Amino acid sequence: MNLTRNIRYMLSVIAVLVLAFPVLVRADSGGNNAGQAFNMEVGGHNDLGGRGFNADVWVHEGYAYVGQWGFGDWASGSKDRFCPQGSMTSVLILDSRDPTNPQVVGRLQNPPNTSIEDVVVYTARYGSFRGHDIAVGGIQYCGDSRYDTNADHGLMLWDVTNPSAPIQIGYLNTGCCTRGVHEFEVQHRTDLRRTFAYASVPTSRYPDSATSSGYRDENGDGDFRLFDITDPANPVQVSDWGIQDIGGPFYAGQGCDADPNYGHGAEPSDDGKLVFVSYWDSGFIALDLTDPAQPVFKGRTVYPAKADGDAHSASYDDDRRLLFSADEDFCKNSGPGIEKGSGYLRVYDYSNLAAPVQIGAFRTPNSVGTNTQAAGDYSLHNALVVGTDIYMAWYSDGIRVVDASNPSAIVEVAYFVPPSANNPVKPSQRGVLSNAPQVWGVAYDEATGLIYASDMNSGLWILRRTDQ
């Protein structure tokens, strides 16, 4: 039945693209405020009700899923930070089978005082839910105190076989006293007939004298977590890993956001036996998960002395054993001896896991140097490998697409920058978000070739390349 549904969906979308895909944005000399495009055109847009702080985007069988960012300011004790409430919460589900007119048809409701930024949707291969479409969301607490024992944080799972009527089926609470699951990916292990979520629970091993473990995580678990979600109604943690497991952190970090003890993201290989953990100033770390219960450290990247660091996320090219990594750095000038400019793309050759080597890089003009080209944030956020092209969500530089067939000589081939939109969250959140374009996430639909972009201010954009 799923195969028939997929074929019907693909045929309907192809018909729509041939007959009705309009050009809504063109290259414009007015700067990012007016919107810009090169070798890309816009076919659909939805402002998601103007709720603001839209986060990651996923696409599955003609439906788009858009999360929402939220956070608490525990460091200062202030309550003026943004924690979504009421009708402004949840992952929104949009029917985008007609990409010119995406419409909200459902939501994945997160608990009160939480955000749900990252979402992955897949078709279950094993167990009693085989053939069902399953959505997984990372739940992060953004309430008043991280020591609240009633706080929700972890993974929440829904059956979205009918996307307009999702059914929550599972929840794993990662416990006190972190915010919870920040980023994750899902991969099937065909050799084990099991499905796993490769996740990060950042700050788990920050020192904390108020917990029994002495770490922020009450159990003392590391920032990387591996969850078995083969039965999505009963997810379980099977292992964890932290930089302390190999004697780190090894130094104090560098740049304006110095932190070698912050595991931010996790990217699995296609077979699920490897994971690359983004560990901020400690670089990108390769773990062997052949035995899911026993992560084995294989190697890590080391930033040059002049780099600002900030390993945020990555996308792995299995065929070429290349890691396309994103440094998230908002400080164009981090002080004497530190490289100038905002965060950008690095390419690592991981053919030798024990000794990865950087072989390439890509920066946008706005991310170079210390000049303020325009209002906004010009750091790379997320990268996505599609063949030998890399699709990147680059905050105020929008969606950037590069040809990395030669990873040592990367060439930009397309881009889209949405027009500016006012930050709809009021009152304005100090020092957090401008009214410039703020593209958080990017997704690619292999069935149609469409690109999905989530802008924190202006919502969901559906794009098509015109050079292919």
CSV table of C-alpha atoms in Angstrom, one decimal:
chain,number,residue,atom,x,y,z
A,1,MET,CA,0.0,0.0,0.0
A,2,ASN,CA,2.9,2.4,0.8
A,3,LEU,CA,4.4,1.7,-2.7
A,4,THR,CA,1.1,2.6,-4.4
A,5,ARG,CA,0.8,5.7,-2.4
A,6,ASN,CA,4.4,6.7,-3.2
A,7,ILE,CA,3.9,6.2,-7.0
A,8,ARG,CA,0.7,8.3,-6.9
A,9,TYR,CA,2.4,11.0,-5.0
A,10,MET,CA,5.4,11.2,-7.4
A,11,LEU,CA,3.1,11.3,-10.5
A,12,SER,CA,0.9,14.1,-9.0
A,13,VAL,CA,4.0,16.2,-8.0
A,14,ILE,CA,5.6,15.8,-11.4
A,15,ALA,CA,2.3,17.0,-13.0
A,16,VAL,CA,2.2,20.0,-10.7
A,17,LEU,CA,5.9,20.9,-11.4
A,18,VAL,CA,5.5,20.7,-15.2
A,19,LEU,CA,2.3,22.8,-15.3
A,20,ALA,CA,2.4,25.2,-12.5
A,21,PHE,CA,5.8,25.8,-10.8
A,22,PRO,CA,6.1,29.6,-10.9
A,23,VAL,CA,9.1,31.8,-10.4
A,24,LEU,CA,8.4,34.0,-7.4
A,25,VAL,CA,11.9,35.3,-6.5
A,26,ARG,CA,14.7,36.4,-8.8
A,27,ALA,CA,18.2,37.7,-8.3
A,28,ASP,CA,17.9,41.3,-7.0
A,29,SER,CA,20.6,43.9,-6.5
A,30,GLY,CA,18.7,45.3,-3.5
A,31,GLY,CA,20.6,43.0,-1.0
A,32,ASN,CA,19.3,40.3,1.3
A,33,ASN,CA,16.4,42.4,2.5
A,34,ALA,CA,14.8,42.1,-0.9
A,35,GLY,CA,15.6,38.4,-1.4
A,36,GLN,CA,18.0,36.9,-3.9
A,37,ALA,CA,18.2,33.8,-6.1
A,38,PHE,CA,20.7,32.2,-8.5
A,39,ASN,CA,19.8,29.0,-10.4
A,40,MET,CA,16.9,28.5,-8.0
A,41,GLU,CA,13.2,29.5,-8.1
A,42,VAL,CA,10.4,29.5,-5.5
A,43,GLY,CA,7.3,27.4,-5.9
A,44,GLY,CA,5.6,27.5,-2.6
A,45,HIS,CA,5.7,29.3,0.8
A,46,ASN,CA,3.8,29.1,4.1
A,47,ASP,CA,4.5,31.6,6.9
A,48,LEU,CA,3.4,29.0,9.5
A,49,GLY,CA,1.0,31.4,11.0
A,50,GLY,CA,3.7,33.9,11.8
A,51,ARG,CA,4.7,32.0,15.0
A,52,GLY,CA,8.4,32.6,14.6
A,53,PHE,CA,11.5,30.7,15.8
A,54,ASN,CA,10.9,27.9,13.2
A,55,ALA,CA,13.6,25.3,13.5
A,56,ASP,CA,14.6,22.2,11.4
A,57,VAL,CA,12.7,20.8,8.4
A,58,TRP,CA,12.1,17.3,7.2
A,59,VAL,CA,10.2,16.0,4.1
A,60,HIS,CA,8.7,12.5,3.8
A,61,GLU,CA,6.3,11.3,1.1
A,62,GLY,CA,5.0,14.7,0.2
A,63,TYR,CA,4.7,16.1,3.7
A,64,ALA,CA,6.9,18.7,5.3
A,65,TYR,CA,7.6,18.7,9.1
A,66,VAL,CA,8.9,22.0,10.7
A,67,GLY,CA,10.1,22.2,14.3
A,68,GLN,CA,10.3,25.2,16.6
A,69,TRP,CA,13.2,26.6,18.7
A,70,GLY,CA,12.9,27.5,22.3
A,71,PHE,CA,15.3,28.1,25.2
A,72,GLY,CA,15.7,29.3,28.8
A,73,ASP,CA,18.3,31.7,30.1
A,74,TRP,CA,19.4,29.6,33.1
A,75,ALA,CA,22.8,31.3,33.3
A,76,SER,CA,21.3,34.6,34.4
A,77,GLY,CA,18.1,33.4,35.9
A,78,SER,CA,16.1,35.6,33.5
A,79,LYS,CA,12.7,34.5,32.3
A,80,ASP,CA,12.5,36.8,29.3
A,81,ARG,CA,13.8,34.1,26.9
A,82,PHE,CA,11.5,32.3,24.5
A,83,CYS,CA,9.7,29.1,25.5
A,84,PRO,CA,6.9,28.3,23.1
A,85,GLN,CA,3.5,28.1,24.7
A,86,GLY,CA,-0.1,27.1,23.8
A,87,SER,CA,-1.1,27.1,20.1
A,88,MET,CA,2.4,28.4,19.1
A,89,THR,CA,4.1,25.1,19.9
A,90,SER,CA,4.8,21.8,18.1
A,91,VAL,CA,6.2,20.5,14.9
A,92,LEU,CA,3.8,21.6,12.2
A,93,ILE,CA,2.9,19.1,9.4
A,94,LEU,CA,2.3,20.5,6.0
A,95,ASP,CA,0.8,18.7,3.0
A,96,SER,CA,3.2,19.8,0.2
A,97,ARG,CA,2.1,17.3,-2.5
A,98,ASP,CA,1.0,20.4,-4.3
A,99,PRO,CA,4.3,22.3,-3.7
A,100,THR,CA,2.8,25.6,-4.9
A,101,ASN,CA,0.3,25.5,-2.0
A,102,PRO,CA,1.7,23.8,1.1
A,103,GLN,CA,-1.0,23.7,3.8
A,104,VAL,CA,-0.7,22.9,7.6
A,105,VAL,CA,-2.7,19.7,8.2
A,106,GLY,CA,-1.5,18.5,11.6
A,107,ARG,CA,1.0,18.9,14.4
A,108,LEU,CA,3.3,16.9,16.6
A,109,GLN,CA,2.5,18.3,20.0
A,110,ASN,CA,5.4,18.6,22.4
A,111,PRO,CA,4.8,18.9,26.2
A,112,PRO,CA,4.4,22.3,27.9
A,113,ASN,CA,7.6,24.2,28.7
A,114,THR,CA,9.5,22.4,26.0
A,115,SER,CA,10.7,23.0,22.5
A,116,ILE,CA,10.9,20.5,19.6
A,117,GLU,CA,13.6,21.7,17.2
A,118,ASP,CA,14.8,18.6,15.4
A,119,VAL,CA,12.4,16.1,13.7
A,120,VAL,CA,13.0,13.0,11.6
A,121,VAL,CA,10.4,10.9,9.8
A,122,TYR,CA,11.0,7.4,8.4
A,123,THR,CA,9.1,4.3,7.4
A,124,ALA,CA,9.6,1.5,10.0
A,125,ARG,CA,11.3,-1.6,8.6
A,126,TYR,CA,11.1,-3.9,11.6
A,127,GLY,CA,8.9,-5.0,14.5
A,128,SER,CA,5.2,-4.5,15.0
A,129,PHE,CA,5.2,-1.1,13.4
A,130,ARG,CA,6.8,-2.3,10.2
A,131,GLY,CA,5.4,-0.3,7.2
A,132,HIS,CA,4.2,2.6,9.4
A,133,ASP,CA,5.5,6.1,9.0
A,134,ILE,CA,7.1,7.2,12.3
A,135,ALA,CA,8.0,10.7,13.3
A,136,VAL,CA,10.7,11.3,16.0
A,137,GLY,CA,11.2,14.7,17.8
A,138,GLY,CA,13.9,15.9,20.2
A,139,ILE,CA,12.3,17.3,23.3
A,140,GLN,CA,14.2,20.0,25.2
A,141,TYR,CA,13.1,21.7,28.4
A,142,CYS,CA,12.9,25.5,28.5
A,143,GLY,CA,11.2,26.1,31.8
A,144,ASP,CA,12.5,27.9,34.9
A,145,SER,CA,14.9,25.5,36.4
A,146,ARG,CA,17.0,22.7,35.0
A,147,TYR,CA,16.7,20.8,38.3
A,148,ASP,CA,12.9,20.5,38.0
A,149,THR,CA,12.3,16.8,38.4
A,150,ASN,CA,9.0,17.0,36.6
A,151,ALA,CA,10.6,18.5,33.5
A,152,ASP,CA,10.1,16.8,30.1
A,153,HIS,CA,13.2,16.1,27.9
A,154,GLY,CA,14.2,13.3,25.5
A,155,LEU,CA,12.7,11.7,22.5
A,156,MET,CA,9.0,11.6,21.6
A,157,LEU,CA,7.6,9.4,18.8
A,158,TRP,CA,4.4,9.5,16.7
A,159,ASP,CA,2.7,7.2,14.2
A,160,VAL,CA,2.2,9.6,11.2
A,161,THR,CA,1.0,7.0,8.7
A,162,ASN,CA,-1.9,9.4,8.4
A,163,PRO,CA,0.0,12.8,8.7
A,164,SER,CA,-3.2,14.8,9.4
A,165,ALA,CA,-4.0,12.6,12.4
A,166,PRO,CA,-0.7,11.7,14.2
A,167,ILE,CA,-0.8,9.4,17.2
A,168,GLN,CA,1.8,9.7,19.9
A,169,ILE,CA,3.1,6.2,20.6
A,170,GLY,CA,6.4,6.5,22.5
A,171,TYR,CA,8.4,8.7,24.8
A,172,LEU,CA,11.9,8.4,26.4
A,173,ASN,CA,12.7,10.9,29.1
A,174,THR,CA,16.5,11.4,29.3
A,175,GLY,CA,16.2,12.6,32.9
A,176,CYS,CA,17.6,15.5,35.0
A,177,CYS,CA,19.3,17.9,34.6
A,178,THR,CA,20.1,18.8,31.0
A,179,ARG,CA,17.8,20.4,28.5
A,180,GLY,CA,17.3,17.1,26.6
A,181,VAL,CA,17.8,15.8,23.0
A,182,HIS,CA,19.1,18.6,20.8
A,183,GLU,CA,20.1,17.0,17.4
A,184,PHE,CA,19.7,13.5,16.1
A,185,GLU,CA,19.5,11.3,13.0
A,186,VAL,CA,17.8,7.9,12.5
A,187,GLN,CA,19.4,5.0,10.7
A,188,HIS,CA,18.5,1.4,10.1
A,189,ARG,CA,20.9,-1.5,10.9
A,190,THR,CA,20.1,-4.1,8.3
A,191,ASP,CA,22.7,-6.5,9.9
A,192,LEU,CA,20.9,-6.3,13.2
A,193,ARG,CA,17.3,-5.7,12.0
A,194,ARG,CA,17.1,-2.8,14.4
A,195,THR,CA,16.6,1.0,14.0
A,196,PHE,CA,18.5,3.6,16.1
A,197,ALA,CA,18.4,7.3,16.8
A,198,TYR,CA,21.9,8.8,17.0
A,199,ALA,CA,21.5,11.7,19.3
A,200,SER,CA,23.1,14.5,21.3
A,201,VAL,CA,22.2,15.6,24.8
A,202,PRO,CA,24.5,18.7,25.1
A,203,THR,CA,26.2,19.7,28.4
A,204,SER,CA,25.6,16.3,29.9
A,205,ARG,CA,29.1,16.3,31.4
A,206,TYR,CA,29.3,19.8,32.4
A,207,PRO,CA,30.5,19.8,36.1
A,208,ASP,CA,27.6,20.2,38.5
A,209,SER,CA,27.9,19.9,42.3
A,210,ALA,CA,24.2,19.7,42.7
A,211,THR,CA,23.8,16.2,41.2
A,212,SER,CA,24.8,12.9,42.6
A,213,SER,CA,27.0,12.1,39.5
A,214,GLY,CA,28.9,15.5,39.7
A,215,TYR,CA,27.8,16.1,36.1
A,216,ARG,CA,24.8,18.0,34.8
A,217,ASP,CA,23.3,14.7,33.7
A,218,GLU,CA,22.2,13.0,36.9
A,219,ASN,CA,23.3,9.6,35.6
A,220,GLY,CA,26.7,10.9,34.4
A,221,ASP,CA,26.0,9.8,30.8
A,222,GLY,CA,27.9,11.4,28.0
A,223,ASP,CA,26.7,14.0,25.4
A,224,PHE,CA,26.3,11.3,22.7
A,225,ARG,CA,23.4,8.8,23.2
A,226,LEU,CA,22.3,5.8,21.1
A,227,PHE,CA,18.7,5.0,21.4
A,228,ASP,CA,17.1,1.8,20.0
A,229,ILE,CA,13.7,2.8,18.5
A,230,THR,CA,13.0,-0.5,16.7
A,231,ASP,CA,9.8,-0.6,18.7
A,232,PRO,CA,8.9,3.1,18.6
A,233,ALA,CA,6.4,2.6,21.4
A,234,ASN,CA,9.2,1.5,23.7
A,235,PRO,CA,12.5,3.4,22.9
A,236,VAL,CA,15.5,2.5,25.0
A,237,GLN,CA,19.0,3.9,25.5
A,238,VAL,CA,21.6,1.3,24.6
A,239,SER,CA,24.8,3.3,25.1
A,240,ASP,CA,26.4,6.7,25.7
A,241,TRP,CA,29.8,8.4,25.1
A,242,GLY,CA,31.5,11.6,26.2
A,243,ILE,CA,34.8,13.3,25.6
A,244,GLN,CA,35.9,12.3,29.1
A,245,ASP,CA,35.9,8.6,27.9
A,246,ILE,CA,39.2,9.2,26.1
A,247,GLY,CA,40.7,11.5,28.7
A,248,GLY,CA,39.4,14.9,27.4
A,249,PRO,CA,38.6,17.7,27.3
A,250,PHE,CA,42.2,18.2,26.1
A,251,TYR,CA,42.4,22.0,26.3
A,252,ALA,CA,40.2,25.0,27.2
A,253,GLY,CA,38.9,25.6,23.7
A,254,GLN,CA,39.4,28.7,21.6
A,255,GLY,CA,37.6,31.7,20.0
A,256,CYS,CA,34.7,33.6,21.4
A,257,ASP,CA,32.6,30.6,22.3
A,258,ALA,CA,35.4,28.5,23.7
A,259,ASP,CA,34.0,25.1,24.8
A,260,PRO,CA,35.7,21.6,24.3
A,261,ASN,CA,33.0,19.9,26.4
A,262,TYR,CA,29.9,20.4,24.3
A,263,GLY,CA,28.6,17.5,22.1
A,264,HIS,CA,26.2,19.2,19.7
A,265,GLY,CA,25.3,16.8,16.9
A,266,ALA,CA,25.6,13.2,15.6
A,267,GLU,CA,25.8,12.0,12.0
A,268,PRO,CA,25.7,8.2,11.3
A,269,SER,CA,27.0,6.4,8.3
A,270,ASP,CA,24.6,4.7,5.9
A,271,ASP,CA,25.1,1.3,7.5
A,272,GLY,CA,24.7,2.8,11.0
A,273,LYS,CA,28.1,1.3,12.2
A,274,LEU,CA,29.8,4.6,12.4
A,275,VAL,CA,28.8,8.0,13.9
A,276,PHE,CA,30.5,11.3,13.7
A,277,VAL,CA,29.9,13.4,16.8
A,278,SER,CA,30.2,17.2,16.6
A,279,TYR,CA,32.0,18.1,19.8
A,280,TRP,CA,32.5,21.9,19.4
A,281,ASP,CA,36.1,22.9,20.0
A,282,SER,CA,37.1,19.2,20.4
A,283,GLY,CA,36.3,18.7,16.7
A,284,PHE,CA,34.5,15.9,14.9
A,285,ILE,CA,34.8,12.5,16.6
A,286,ALA,CA,34.4,9.1,14.9
A,287,LEU,CA,32.9,6.3,17.0
A,288,ASP,CA,32.6,2.7,15.9
A,289,LEU,CA,29.1,1.3,16.8
A,290,THR,CA,29.4,-2.1,15.3
A,291,ASP,CA,28.4,-3.3,18.8
A,292,PRO,CA,25.7,-0.7,19.6
A,293,ALA,CA,26.3,-1.2,23.4
A,294,GLN,CA,30.0,-0.5,23.1
A,295,PRO,CA,31.0,2.7,21.3
A,296,VAL,CA,34.7,2.6,20.3
A,297,PHE,CA,36.7,5.8,19.7
A,298,LYS,CA,38.4,5.7,16.3
A,299,GLY,CA,39.7,9.3,15.7
A,300,ARG,CA,39.0,13.0,15.7
A,301,THR,CA,39.7,16.1,13.9
A,302,VAL,CA,41.9,18.8,15.5
A,303,TYR,CA,41.3,22.5,14.7
A,304,PRO,CA,44.3,24.6,13.6
A,305,ALA,CA,45.6,27.0,16.3
A,306,LYS,CA,44.1,30.0,14.4
A,307,ALA,CA,40.6,28.5,14.0
A,308,ASP,CA,37.6,29.5,16.1
A,309,GLY,CA,36.3,25.9,16.3
A,310,ASP,CA,32.6,25.4,17.0
A,311,ALA,CA,31.9,22.0,15.4
A,312,HIS,CA,28.2,22.1,15.1
A,313,SER,CA,27.0,19.4,12.7
A,314,ALA,CA,28.0,17.4,9.7
A,315,SER,CA,26.9,15.3,6.7
A,316,TYR,CA,28.8,12.2,5.6
A,317,ASP,CA,29.5,11.1,2.1
A,318,ASP,CA,29.8,7.3,2.5
A,319,ASP,CA,31.0,6.6,-1.0
A,320,ARG,CA,34.0,8.9,-0.8
A,321,ARG,CA,34.4,8.8,3.0
A,322,LEU,CA,34.2,12.5,3.2
A,323,LEU,CA,32.7,14.5,6.1
A,324,PHE,CA,31.2,17.8,5.2
A,325,SER,CA,31.2,19.7,8.4
A,326,ALA,CA,29.6,23.0,9.6
A,327,ASP,CA,31.2,25.3,12.1
A,328,GLU,CA,28.7,27.6,13.8
A,329,ASP,CA,30.5,30.7,14.6
A,330,PHE,CA,28.8,34.1,14.9
A,331,CYS,CA,31.9,36.0,16.0
A,332,LYS,CA,33.7,37.6,13.1
A,333,ASN,CA,36.5,38.9,15.3
A,334,SER,CA,37.4,36.6,18.1
A,335,GLY,CA,40.6,38.3,19.1
A,336,PRO,CA,44.3,38.3,18.2
A,337,GLY,CA,45.6,35.2,16.5
A,338,ILE,CA,42.1,33.8,15.7
A,339,GLU,CA,40.8,33.4,12.2
A,340,LYS,CA,38.5,36.2,11.2
A,341,GLY,CA,35.0,35.7,9.9
A,342,SER,CA,31.9,33.6,10.6
A,343,GLY,CA,31.5,29.9,10.6
A,344,TYR,CA,31.9,27.9,7.3
A,345,LEU,CA,32.1,24.5,5.6
A,346,ARG,CA,35.1,22.3,6.1
A,347,VAL,CA,35.7,19.0,4.2
A,348,TYR,CA,37.6,16.1,6.0
A,349,ASP,CA,38.9,13.0,4.3
A,350,TYR,CA,38.0,10.2,6.8
A,351,SER,CA,39.5,7.3,4.7
A,352,ASN,CA,41.8,6.8,7.7
A,353,LEU,CA,39.5,7.1,10.7
A,354,ALA,CA,42.5,7.5,13.1
A,355,ALA,CA,43.9,10.5,11.1
A,356,PRO,CA,41.2,12.6,9.3
A,357,VAL,CA,42.6,15.4,7.2
A,358,GLN,CA,41.0,18.6,6.1
A,359,ILE,CA,41.1,18.8,2.3
A,360,GLY,CA,38.7,21.6,1.4
A,361,ALA,CA,36.5,24.4,2.6
A,362,PHE,CA,33.9,26.9,1.3
A,363,ARG,CA,32.9,30.3,2.6
A,364,THR,CA,30.3,32.8,1.3
A,365,PRO,CA,31.5,36.4,0.7
A,366,ASN,CA,29.4,37.6,3.7
A,367,SER,CA,31.1,35.2,6.0
A,368,VAL,CA,34.6,36.3,5.3
A,369,GLY,CA,36.5,39.0,7.2
A,370,THR,CA,35.2,41.4,9.9
A,371,ASN,CA,33.1,43.8,7.9
A,372,THR,CA,29.4,44.0,8.5
A,373,GLN,CA,27.9,43.5,5.1
A,374,ALA,CA,24.3,43.7,6.3
A,375,ALA,CA,22.2,43.0,9.3
A,376,GLY,CA,22.0,39.3,10.1
A,377,ASP,CA,24.0,36.3,11.0
A,378,TYR,CA,26.4,34.9,8.3
A,379,SER,CA,27.4,31.6,9.8
A,380,LEU,CA,26.8,28.2,8.3
A,381,HIS,CA,24.3,26.1,10.3
A,382,ASN,CA,23.6,22.8,8.6
A,383,ALA,CA,25.0,20.9,5.6
A,384,LEU,CA,23.4,18.1,3.6
A,385,VAL,CA,25.1,15.8,1.1
A,386,VAL,CA,23.1,15.0,-2.0
A,387,GLY,CA,25.3,13.1,-4.5
A,388,THR,CA,28.3,15.3,-5.0
A,389,ASP,CA,26.4,18.5,-4.2
A,390,ILE,CA,26.1,20.0,-0.8
A,391,TYR,CA,23.0,21.9,0.3
A,392,MET,CA,23.5,24.3,3.2
A,393,ALA,CA,21.3,26.3,5.5
A,394,TRP,CA,23.4,29.4,6.1
A,395,TYR,CA,21.2,31.7,8.3
A,396,SER,CA,21.1,35.2,6.7
A,397,ASP,CA,22.9,33.9,3.5
A,398,GLY,CA,19.9,31.6,3.0
A,399,ILE,CA,20.3,28.3,1.1
A,400,ARG,CA,23.7,27.8,-0.6
A,401,VAL,CA,24.4,24.9,-3.0
A,402,VAL,CA,27.9,23.9,-4.0
A,403,ASP,CA,29.4,21.3,-6.4
A,404,ALA,CA,31.9,19.3,-4.3
A,405,SER,CA,32.7,16.7,-7.0
A,406,ASN,CA,36.3,18.1,-6.4
A,407,PRO,CA,36.2,18.5,-2.7
A,408,SER,CA,39.4,20.5,-2.8
A,409,ALA,CA,38.0,23.0,-5.3
A,410,ILE,CA,34.3,23.6,-4.3
A,411,VAL,CA,32.2,25.7,-6.6
A,412,GLU,CA,28.9,27.5,-5.7
A,413,VAL,CA,26.2,26.6,-8.3
A,414,ALA,CA,23.0,27.9,-6.8
A,415,TYR,CA,21.6,29.9,-3.9
A,416,PHE,CA,18.3,31.3,-2.5
A,417,VAL,CA,18.0,34.0,0.1
A,418,PRO,CA,14.4,34.7,1.3
A,419,PRO,CA,13.3,38.3,1.7
A,420,SER,CA,13.6,39.7,5.2
A,421,ALA,CA,10.7,39.2,7.5
A,422,ASN,CA,10.1,40.7,10.9
A,423,ASN,CA,10.8,38.5,13.9
A,424,PRO,CA,7.2,37.7,14.9
A,425,VAL,CA,8.1,36.8,18.5
A,426,LYS,CA,7.3,39.7,20.8
A,427,PRO,CA,8.7,41.1,22.9
A,428,SER,CA,11.9,41.0,21.0
A,429,GLN,CA,14.4,38.5,22.4
A,430,ARG,CA,17.6,40.4,23.3
A,431,GLY,CA,20.7,39.5,21.4
A,432,VAL,CA,19.2,36.5,19.7
A,433,LEU,CA,17.4,37.1,16.4
A,434,SER,CA,17.3,39.9,13.9
A,435,ASN,CA,14.7,40.6,11.2
A,436,ALA,CA,17.1,39.5,8.5
A,437,PRO,CA,16.7,36.1,6.7
A,438,GLN,CA,17.4,33.3,9.2
A,439,VAL,CA,17.4,30.0,7.4
A,440,TRP,CA,17.7,27.2,10.0
A,441,GLY,CA,17.3,24.0,8.0
A,442,VAL,CA,17.4,22.4,4.6
A,443,ALA,CA,15.8,19.2,3.3
A,444,TYR,CA,15.9,17.5,-0.1
A,445,ASP,CA,13.1,15.4,-1.6
A,446,GLU,CA,14.7,12.7,-3.7
A,447,ALA,CA,11.4,11.8,-5.4
A,448,THR,CA,10.9,15.3,-6.8
A,449,GLY,CA,14.2,17.1,-6.6
A,450,LEU,CA,12.6,19.8,-4.5
A,451,ILE,CA,14.5,21.7,-1.8
A,452,TYR,CA,12.8,22.6,1.5
A,453,ALA,CA,14.1,25.5,3.6
A,454,SER,CA,12.9,26.6,7.0
A,455,ASP,CA,13.4,30.3,8.0
A,456,MET,CA,13.0,31.2,11.6
A,457,ASN,CA,11.1,34.3,10.8
A,458,SER,CA,9.3,33.7,7.5
A,459,GLY,CA,8.4,30.0,7.6
A,460,LEU,CA,8.7,27.3,5.0
A,461,TRP,CA,10.0,27.7,1.5
A,462,ILE,CA,9.8,25.1,-1.3
A,463,LEU,CA,12.4,25.6,-4.0
A,464,ARG,CA,13.5,24.1,-7.3
A,465,ARG,CA,16.9,24.3,-9.0
A,466,THR,CA,16.8,25.7,-12.6
A,467,ASP,CA,20.2,24.5,-13.6
A,468,GLN,CA,19.4,20.8,-13.7
